[in-house]
Short mmCIF file of C-alpha atoms and ligand atoms in Angstrom, two decimals:
data_model
loop_
_atom_site.label_atom_id
_atom_site.label_comp_id
_atom_site.label_asym_id
_atom_site.label_seq_id
_atom_site.Cartn_x
_atom_site.Cartn_y
_atom_site.Cartn_z
CA MET A 3 30.04 21.04 -9.44
CA ASN A 4 31.64 17.61 -9.66
CA PHE A 5 33.32 15.58 -6.96
CA ASN A 6 36.84 16.60 -8.11
CA ALA A 7 36.17 20.15 -6.98
CA LEU A 8 35.73 19.00 -3.37
CA LYS A 9 39.42 18.08 -3.06
CA LEU A 10 38.72 14.83 -1.28
CA HIS A 11 41.49 12.26 -0.81
CA PRO A 12 42.08 10.65 -4.26
CA LEU A 13 41.22 7.17 -2.97
CA ILE A 14 37.88 8.38 -1.65
CA LEU A 15 37.20 10.08 -4.95
CA ARG A 16 37.91 6.85 -6.80
CA ALA A 17 35.57 4.90 -4.51
CA VAL A 18 32.62 7.28 -4.93
CA GLN A 19 33.16 7.59 -8.67
CA GLU A 20 33.19 3.82 -9.02
CA ASP A 21 29.90 3.85 -7.14
CA GLY A 22 28.49 6.07 -9.86
CA TYR A 23 28.39 9.32 -7.89
CA ASN A 24 29.17 12.06 -10.41
CA THR A 25 27.71 15.15 -8.85
CA PRO A 26 27.55 15.94 -5.16
CA THR A 27 24.00 16.34 -3.91
CA PRO A 28 23.15 19.84 -2.61
CA ILE A 29 23.86 18.91 1.00
CA GLN A 30 27.18 17.35 0.01
CA ALA A 31 28.20 20.38 -2.04
CA GLN A 32 27.56 22.64 0.94
CA ALA A 33 28.56 20.46 3.87
CA ILE A 34 31.73 18.80 2.64
CA PRO A 35 33.82 22.00 2.17
CA ALA A 36 32.61 23.40 5.52
CA LEU A 37 33.44 20.16 7.32
CA MET A 38 36.84 19.85 5.63
CA ASP A 39 37.52 23.36 6.96
CA GLY A 40 36.85 22.04 10.46
CA HIS A 41 33.51 23.75 11.14
CA ASP A 42 30.70 22.30 13.22
CA LEU A 43 27.50 21.72 11.31
CA LEU A 44 23.76 21.79 11.85
CA GLY A 45 22.19 20.04 8.88
CA SER A 46 18.49 20.03 8.32
CA ALA A 47 18.03 17.25 5.79
CA GLN A 48 15.87 14.22 5.27
CA THR A 49 17.20 10.76 4.56
CA GLY A 50 17.51 10.46 0.81
CA THR A 51 19.34 13.74 0.33
CA GLY A 52 22.77 12.13 0.47
CA LYS A 53 23.42 13.31 4.02
CA THR A 54 25.35 10.18 5.01
CA ALA A 55 28.08 10.83 2.46
CA ALA A 56 27.97 14.52 3.45
CA PHE A 57 29.38 13.63 6.85
CA ALA A 58 31.11 10.32 6.07
CA LEU A 59 33.34 11.59 3.25
CA PRO A 60 34.97 14.44 5.24
CA MET A 61 35.43 12.07 8.20
CA ILE A 62 37.17 9.48 6.04
CA HIS A 63 39.18 12.24 4.36
CA ARG A 64 40.55 13.42 7.68
CA LEU A 65 41.34 9.91 8.90
CA ALA A 66 42.85 8.79 5.59
CA GLY A 67 45.34 11.64 5.87
CA MET A 68 46.50 10.53 9.32
CA PRO A 69 49.60 8.36 9.68
CA ASN A 70 48.80 4.67 9.47
CA LYS A 71 50.09 3.80 12.87
CA GLY A 72 47.40 5.81 14.64
CA ARG A 73 44.50 4.26 12.80
CA GLY A 74 42.37 1.70 14.52
CA LYS A 75 44.11 2.16 17.87
CA VAL A 76 41.70 4.73 19.19
CA ILE A 77 38.19 5.68 18.17
CA SER A 78 38.52 8.91 16.18
CA GLY A 79 35.02 9.20 14.80
CA LEU A 80 31.65 8.57 16.43
CA VAL A 81 28.27 8.46 14.72
CA LEU A 82 25.15 8.16 16.87
CA ALA A 83 22.05 6.80 15.18
CA PRO A 84 18.61 6.15 16.69
CA THR A 85 18.00 2.67 15.26
CA ARG A 86 19.95 -0.48 14.43
CA GLU A 87 18.76 -0.25 10.85
CA LEU A 88 20.12 3.22 10.42
CA ALA A 89 23.39 2.30 12.17
CA LEU A 90 23.83 -0.64 9.80
CA GLN A 91 23.03 1.49 6.81
CA ILE A 92 25.55 4.14 7.79
CA LYS A 93 28.15 1.41 8.28
CA GLU A 94 27.40 0.06 4.79
CA ASN A 95 28.00 3.54 3.39
CA PHE A 96 31.30 3.88 5.28
CA ASP A 97 32.38 0.48 3.97
CA ARG A 98 31.76 1.63 0.42
CA TYR A 99 33.45 5.00 0.71
CA ASP A 100 36.47 3.83 2.71
CA ARG A 101 37.17 0.60 0.88
CA LYS A 102 40.32 2.05 -0.70
CA THR A 103 41.56 4.05 2.29
CA HIS A 104 41.02 1.19 4.77
CA VAL A 105 39.56 3.35 7.48
CA LYS A 106 37.81 0.90 9.81
CA ALA A 107 34.15 1.45 10.66
CA LEU A 108 32.07 -0.68 13.00
CA ALA A 109 28.38 -0.58 13.92
CA ILE A 110 27.23 -1.51 17.41
CA TYR A 111 23.57 -1.72 18.40
CA GLY A 112 21.27 -3.49 20.83
CA GLY A 113 19.18 -6.60 20.29
CA THR A 114 22.17 -8.76 19.51
CA SER A 115 25.05 -10.27 21.48
CA LYS A 116 27.68 -7.92 22.89
CA HIS A 117 30.42 -10.48 22.64
CA ASN A 118 31.10 -10.19 18.89
CA GLN A 119 30.95 -6.44 19.05
CA ILE A 120 33.45 -6.36 21.92
CA VAL A 121 35.87 -8.62 20.02
CA LYS A 122 35.67 -6.33 17.00
CA ILE A 123 36.13 -3.16 19.05
CA LYS A 124 39.25 -4.67 20.63
CA ARG A 125 40.69 -5.34 17.18
CA GLY A 126 40.61 -1.59 16.54
CA VAL A 127 38.05 0.79 15.11
CA ASP A 128 38.44 4.24 13.58
CA VAL A 129 34.78 5.15 13.29
CA LEU A 130 32.21 3.74 15.65
CA ILE A 131 28.59 3.91 14.57
CA ALA A 132 26.30 3.24 17.50
CA THR A 133 22.83 3.36 18.92
CA PRO A 134 22.88 5.21 22.25
CA GLY A 135 21.82 2.36 24.57
CA ARG A 136 24.38 -0.19 23.45
CA LEU A 137 27.12 2.44 23.35
CA LEU A 138 26.44 3.49 26.94
CA ASP A 139 26.50 -0.17 28.00
CA LEU A 140 29.90 -0.72 26.45
CA MET A 141 31.20 2.58 27.83
CA GLN A 142 30.16 1.50 31.30
CA MET A 143 31.96 -1.81 30.75
CA ARG A 144 35.00 0.27 29.74
CA VAL A 145 35.19 -1.51 26.41
CA VAL A 146 34.62 1.74 24.54
CA LYS A 147 36.64 4.84 25.32
CA LEU A 148 35.72 8.04 23.61
CA ASP A 149 38.47 10.33 24.88
CA HIS A 150 40.21 10.56 21.51
CA VAL A 151 37.18 11.28 19.40
CA LEU A 152 37.93 14.06 16.90
CA MET A 153 34.63 14.05 15.05
CA ALA A 154 31.14 13.24 16.29
CA VAL A 155 27.88 13.00 14.37
CA LEU A 156 24.38 12.95 15.76
CA ASP A 157 22.20 11.58 12.98
CA GLU A 158 18.41 11.89 12.89
CA ALA A 159 18.47 13.92 16.07
CA ASP A 160 14.71 14.50 15.95
CA GLN A 161 14.10 10.80 16.04
CA MET A 162 16.52 10.40 18.95
CA LEU A 163 14.37 12.87 20.76
CA ASP A 164 11.12 11.13 19.80
CA MET A 165 12.48 7.80 21.00
CA GLY A 166 13.47 9.23 24.38
CA PHE A 167 17.24 8.96 23.88
CA ILE A 168 18.00 12.52 24.77
CA ASP A 169 19.53 11.85 28.20
CA ASP A 170 21.65 9.02 26.81
CA VAL A 171 22.84 11.26 24.02
CA LYS A 172 23.82 13.98 26.47
CA LYS A 173 25.73 11.49 28.64
CA ILE A 174 27.62 10.22 25.61
CA MET A 175 28.40 13.68 24.29
CA ASN A 176 29.69 14.68 27.73
CA ALA A 177 32.22 11.87 27.56
CA LEU A 178 33.80 13.32 24.39
CA PRO A 179 36.73 15.71 24.36
CA LYS A 180 35.67 19.36 24.36
CA THR A 181 37.80 20.12 21.32
CA ARG A 182 36.14 18.11 18.64
CA GLN A 183 34.17 18.66 15.48
CA THR A 184 30.45 18.02 15.91
CA MET A 185 27.76 17.53 13.29
CA LEU A 186 24.07 17.31 13.98
CA PHE A 187 21.58 16.18 11.36
CA SER A 188 17.85 16.28 11.73
CA ALA A 189 14.98 16.09 9.25
CA THR A 190 13.14 18.77 11.18
CA VAL A 191 14.56 21.29 13.61
CA PRO A 192 11.96 21.94 16.29
CA LYS A 193 12.84 23.96 19.40
CA PRO A 194 14.28 21.08 21.48
CA ILE A 195 16.70 20.26 18.64
CA GLU A 196 17.69 23.92 18.39
CA SER A 197 18.52 24.00 22.07
CA LEU A 198 20.39 20.68 21.89
CA ALA A 199 22.36 22.09 18.97
CA ARG A 200 23.22 25.18 21.02
CA THR A 201 24.72 23.05 23.78
CA LEU A 202 26.60 20.64 21.50
CA LEU A 203 27.77 22.71 18.55
CA ASN A 204 30.33 25.45 18.42
CA ASP A 205 29.42 28.24 16.02
CA PRO A 206 28.00 25.79 13.48
CA VAL A 207 27.52 26.29 9.78
CA ARG A 208 23.81 25.80 9.19
CA ILE A 209 22.65 23.97 6.11
CA GLU A 210 19.06 23.35 5.18
CA VAL A 211 18.64 21.36 2.02
CA THR A 212 14.96 20.76 1.91
CA PRO A 213 12.99 23.55 3.47
CA GLN A 214 11.48 22.08 6.58
CA ASN A 215 7.92 22.50 5.51
CA GLU A 216 8.24 21.41 1.93
CA PRO A 217 8.62 17.82 0.90
CA VAL A 218 11.08 17.33 -1.93
CA ASP A 219 9.55 18.30 -5.23
CA THR A 220 10.43 15.08 -7.02
CA ILE A 221 7.60 13.45 -5.08
CA LYS A 222 4.19 13.38 -6.68
CA GLN A 223 1.67 13.58 -3.89
CA GLU A 224 -1.97 12.56 -4.11
CA VAL A 225 -4.84 12.08 -1.71
CA PHE A 226 -7.39 9.32 -2.22
CA MET A 227 -10.60 10.08 -0.34
CA VAL A 228 -11.91 6.64 0.56
CA LYS A 229 -14.13 5.01 3.17
CA ARG A 230 -12.18 3.17 5.82
CA GLU A 231 -13.78 -0.12 4.84
CA ASP A 232 -12.78 0.35 1.18
CA LYS A 233 -9.09 1.00 1.82
CA LYS A 234 -8.00 -2.61 1.29
CA ALA A 235 -9.76 -2.85 -2.05
CA LEU A 236 -8.31 0.49 -3.11
CA LEU A 237 -4.87 -0.75 -2.13
CA MET A 238 -5.30 -3.77 -4.37
CA ASP A 239 -6.15 -1.43 -7.26
CA VAL A 240 -3.13 0.76 -6.63
CA LEU A 241 -0.83 -2.26 -6.35
CA LYS A 242 -1.83 -3.77 -9.67
CA PRO A 243 1.06 -5.40 -11.49
CA GLY A 244 2.76 -2.93 -13.77
CA GLU A 245 1.49 0.06 -11.76
CA PHE A 246 4.34 0.11 -9.26
CA GLU A 247 7.85 -1.20 -8.68
CA SER A 248 8.11 -1.27 -4.93
CA ALA A 249 5.85 0.19 -2.30
CA LEU A 250 6.36 1.09 1.31
CA ILE A 251 3.01 1.18 3.07
CA PHE A 252 2.53 2.87 6.38
CA ALA A 253 0.12 1.45 8.93
CA ARG A 254 -0.63 3.14 12.23
CA THR A 255 -0.25 0.09 14.44
CA LYS A 256 1.92 -3.02 14.49
CA ARG A 257 -1.18 -5.19 14.45
CA GLY A 258 -2.53 -3.26 11.52
CA ALA A 259 0.74 -3.76 9.64
CA ASP A 260 0.67 -7.52 10.31
CA HIS A 261 -2.95 -7.76 9.30
CA LEU A 262 -2.34 -5.95 6.03
CA ALA A 263 0.79 -7.95 5.22
CA HIS A 264 -1.19 -11.13 5.76
CA TYR A 265 -4.03 -9.90 3.56
CA LEU A 266 -1.73 -8.87 0.71
CA HIS A 267 0.16 -12.11 0.98
CA LYS A 268 -3.11 -14.01 0.63
CA LYS A 269 -3.88 -11.94 -2.45
CA GLY A 270 -0.61 -13.12 -3.97
CA LEU A 271 1.59 -10.07 -3.37
CA GLN A 272 5.12 -10.55 -2.12
CA SER A 273 4.76 -8.56 1.07
CA GLY A 274 6.13 -8.38 4.58
CA ALA A 275 5.54 -6.44 7.79
CA TYR A 276 8.31 -4.43 9.39
CA HIS A 277 7.85 -3.18 12.93
CA GLY A 278 9.19 -3.17 16.45
CA ASP A 279 7.58 -6.45 17.56
CA LYS A 280 9.48 -8.40 14.91
CA SER A 281 12.78 -9.89 15.95
CA GLN A 282 15.97 -8.28 14.69
CA ARG A 283 16.55 -11.29 12.47
CA GLU A 284 13.08 -11.12 10.97
CA ARG A 285 13.41 -7.38 10.34
CA GLU A 286 16.71 -7.89 8.57
CA ARG A 287 15.28 -10.75 6.53
CA VAL A 288 12.29 -8.72 5.40
CA LEU A 289 14.36 -5.63 4.67
CA ASN A 290 16.94 -7.60 2.70
CA ALA A 291 14.22 -9.33 0.68
CA PHE A 292 12.68 -5.94 -0.05
CA LYS A 293 16.01 -4.40 -1.03
CA ALA A 294 16.82 -7.39 -3.25
CA LYS A 295 13.41 -6.93 -4.90
CA LYS A 296 12.30 -10.42 -3.89
CA MET A 297 9.51 -8.67 -2.04
CA ASN A 298 7.97 -5.54 -3.48
CA VAL A 299 5.60 -4.46 -0.74
CA LEU A 300 6.71 -3.59 2.76
CA ILE A 301 4.20 -2.58 5.42
CA ALA A 302 5.77 -0.64 8.22
CA THR A 303 5.03 1.44 11.26
CA ASP A 304 6.60 4.86 11.59
CA VAL A 305 9.23 4.17 14.20
CA ALA A 306 10.52 1.10 12.41
CA ALA A 307 10.60 2.69 8.98
CA ARG A 308 12.41 5.86 9.88
CA GLY A 309 15.81 6.06 8.33
CA ILE A 310 15.61 2.94 6.20
CA ASP A 311 17.15 3.73 2.85
CA ILE A 312 15.72 1.92 -0.10
CA SER A 313 16.93 3.59 -3.22
CA ALA A 314 14.48 2.26 -5.79
CA LEU A 315 11.26 2.90 -3.95
CA SER A 316 8.54 3.96 -6.39
CA HIS A 317 5.61 4.41 -3.99
CA VAL A 318 4.93 5.41 -0.44
CA ILE A 319 1.37 4.75 0.61
CA ASN A 320 -0.15 6.21 3.72
CA TYR A 321 -2.70 3.48 4.31
CA ASP A 322 -3.47 5.20 7.58
CA MET A 323 -3.01 8.95 7.58
CA PRO A 324 -0.02 10.08 9.62
CA GLU A 325 -0.88 11.51 13.01
CA THR A 326 1.43 14.48 12.73
CA LYS A 327 2.55 16.72 9.93
CA GLU A 328 6.21 15.92 10.64
CA THR A 329 5.45 12.22 10.23
CA TYR A 330 3.94 12.95 6.83
CA ILE A 331 7.16 14.63 5.69
CA HIS A 332 9.24 11.76 7.06
CA ARG A 333 7.08 9.11 5.46
CA ILE A 334 6.94 10.56 1.99
CA GLY A 335 10.66 11.30 2.16
CA ARG A 336 11.16 7.53 1.80
CA THR A 337 10.44 7.80 -1.88
CA ALA A 338 12.11 9.90 -4.59
CA ARG A 339 15.53 9.01 -3.26
CA ALA A 340 18.59 10.68 -4.81
CA GLY A 341 16.94 12.23 -7.82
CA LYS A 342 14.44 9.43 -8.55
CA LEU A 343 10.80 10.27 -9.05
CA GLY A 344 8.41 8.91 -6.49
CA GLN A 345 4.71 8.83 -5.75
CA ALA A 346 3.25 9.42 -2.34
CA PHE A 347 -0.37 8.34 -1.99
CA SER A 348 -2.43 9.08 1.09
CA PHE A 349 -5.61 7.15 1.77
CA CYS A 350 -7.80 9.49 3.75
CA SER A 351 -11.09 8.43 5.25
CA LEU A 352 -13.70 10.94 6.36
CA GLU A 353 -12.61 10.41 9.94
CA GLU A 354 -9.05 11.36 9.05
CA ARG A 355 -9.78 14.61 7.25
CA HIS A 356 -8.61 16.79 10.12
CA LEU A 357 -5.19 15.10 9.86
CA LEU A 358 -5.10 15.91 6.15
CA LYS A 359 -6.01 19.51 6.85
CA ALA A 360 -3.22 19.88 9.39
CA ILE A 361 -0.73 18.41 6.91
CA GLU A 362 -1.87 20.71 4.13
CA LYS A 363 -1.56 23.70 6.41
CA HIS A 364 1.98 22.63 7.23
CA VAL A 365 3.15 21.98 3.67
CA GLY A 366 1.43 25.15 2.54
CA PHE A 367 -0.65 23.76 -0.29
CA LYS A 368 -3.61 21.49 -0.94
CA ILE A 369 -2.45 18.04 -1.87
CA PRO A 370 -4.09 17.12 -5.19
CA LEU A 371 -7.01 14.73 -4.94
CA ASN A 372 -7.11 11.62 -7.05
CA LEU A 373 -10.54 11.80 -8.60
CA SER A 374 -10.38 8.77 -10.83
CA HIS A 375 -10.11 5.87 -8.41
CA ASN A 376 -12.88 3.32 -8.00
CA PHE A 377 -13.68 4.04 -4.36
CA LEU A 378 -14.03 7.78 -4.46
CA ILE A 379 -16.59 8.90 -1.91
CA PRO A 380 -19.33 10.59 -3.96
CA ALA A 381 -19.61 14.18 -2.86
CA SER A 382 -23.41 13.86 -2.54
CA ARG A 383 -23.08 10.95 -0.06
CA GLN A 384 -20.44 12.46 2.09
CA THR A 385 -21.20 12.70 5.74
CA ALA A 386 -18.72 14.13 8.12
CA SER A 387 -18.00 12.37 11.36
CA LYS A 388 -15.83 14.33 13.67
CA PRO A 389 -14.14 12.40 16.46
CA ALA A 390 -16.23 13.00 19.56
CA ASN A 391 -13.28 13.57 21.82
CA LYS A 392 -9.52 13.36 21.94
CA SER A 393 -9.21 9.92 23.48
CA ARG A 394 -11.44 8.53 20.81
CA ALA A 395 -9.40 10.35 18.23
CA LYS A 396 -6.29 8.60 19.49
CA LYS A 397 -7.90 5.20 19.11
CA GLY A 398 -8.33 5.77 15.41
CA TYR A 399 -11.84 7.08 15.13
CA GLN A 400 -13.96 4.00 15.47
CA ALA A 401 -16.93 6.13 14.56
CA SER A 402 -20.05 4.12 14.01
CA SER A 403 -22.17 5.14 11.07
CA LYS A 404 -25.14 5.65 13.39
CA LYS A 405 -23.32 8.42 15.17
CA LYS A 406 -22.25 10.21 12.03
CA LYS A 407 -23.98 13.48 11.45
CA LYS A 408 -24.14 15.57 8.38
CA THR A 409 -22.40 18.89 8.55
CA GLY A 410 -22.10 19.68 4.90
CA GLN A 411 -18.79 21.32 5.64
CA PHE A 412 -16.68 18.58 4.15
CA HIS A 413 -18.96 18.41 1.18
CA ARG A 414 -18.15 21.99 0.37
CA SER A 415 -14.40 21.83 0.86
CA TYR A 416 -14.22 18.56 -1.04
CA LYS A 417 -16.07 20.08 -3.97
CA GLU A 418 -13.81 23.10 -3.93
CA ARG A 419 -10.78 20.92 -4.03
CA ALA A 420 -12.20 18.60 -6.62
CA HIS A 421 -12.80 21.64 -8.76
CA LYS A 422 -9.31 22.95 -8.17
CA TYR A 423 -7.54 19.76 -9.09
CA ALA A 424 -9.89 18.25 -11.64
P1 AMP B 502 21.23 9.14 2.30
O1 AMP B 502 20.45 10.42 2.30
O2 AMP B 502 22.60 9.34 2.86
O3 AMP B 502 20.48 8.02 2.94
O4 AMP B 502 21.49 8.73 0.77
C1 AMP B 502 20.46 8.34 -0.07
C2 AMP B 502 20.95 7.54 -1.26
O5 AMP B 502 21.62 8.38 -2.21
C3 AMP B 502 21.94 6.43 -0.93
O6 AMP B 502 21.51 5.27 -1.59
C4 AMP B 502 23.27 6.90 -1.49
O7 AMP B 502 24.06 5.83 -1.91
C5 AMP B 502 22.84 7.78 -2.64
N1 AMP B 502 23.77 8.92 -2.90
C6 AMP B 502 24.36 9.69 -1.98
N2 AMP B 502 25.10 10.65 -2.58
C7 AMP B 502 24.99 10.47 -3.91
C8 AMP B 502 25.53 11.15 -5.06
N3 AMP B 502 26.31 12.22 -4.94
N4 AMP B 502 25.19 10.68 -6.27
C9 AMP B 502 24.36 9.61 -6.39
N5 AMP B 502 23.82 8.92 -5.36
C10 AMP B 502 24.12 9.35 -4.12
#
């Protein structure tokens, strides 16, 4: 299928073709016709699948066809996003796709002055892209009125839930007209999202582009079994010049991310940390430097990194293993964007093996082990150290070597795997 077949407004078609989009991605091919027919939609898709255009193009199509005089006077489209970064990214996409149809999009988000946003809203907006908190603020101030919204999108609904926005989202959705088109996108669709979808969507078309449990197959995944204390040195090996283009590294804590960024910087790598304790300005600076390839290593925490779209990312590195299987899928979904090949490396210490096991159970296969790196834990010297209790587990398994006891269990499973993937 090519874009012509979708029967989009000719000016939208020109804009996307100039941007080099020839073929709609699978979610676009399925969602765009359904949305142009007026259906509600429940889309299960990760960032990187082209989901933004999947909802933005039909929205712009509908607005572009409306008489000029109505445009910009009332808000016709609303997109809710969990983070400022995602809101800004969606706005950038709208700006690209609507540059010939002159549909006006605006992003509003917290952490920055309301004044400029209010001035822009008063000038007229067709599509408002907002984080829930700031939107509610401006609704309460009566600056934003949503009673003419025709189309509403809830993007990254699972993250909204994780970040505790659910009540805000419900309040906002209640302020919309009952007769509207609603689209909900979520990387994963756990039960709470299902029930939210039931209350917000009317007989939705359901589209699942990447099966929930399977990361996209353009990602090469590998596990590096490594002692915790060797992870930094292993990272330096993996980040050798010529071995990677740009790497997003996940650290479990903000302090850990800062520490690692500092270390890599000292070692001469252009790196920056990206997390919630950084100011909005600093986050934008780091992200822009990374996108412009002035910086090729970004160390992030999960919440901050969700939804950031960096199209040329060659590597995702789980420096600390993700704590949940869903997080693993989200993290590695940062690479292999829009048809590019990507590598997802997970550094797994003995203390983190249970996390690896849970992930492998979820994805349904054993992630191949890298057996050729310099810090491979020799099978004969492996000792397993299970976290003694849950609270200790949460702190990141500060197991002392004295307390480690041999079980032999890991030894066996490691050898089995090594055999399987050698
Ligand atoms: P998204 O999943 O919306 O974050 O999109 C991921 C990336 O894919 C963005 O950089 C888009 O510009 C790009 N993209 C979206 N649709 C297409 C397409 N049909 N062809 C090529 N690139 C696309």
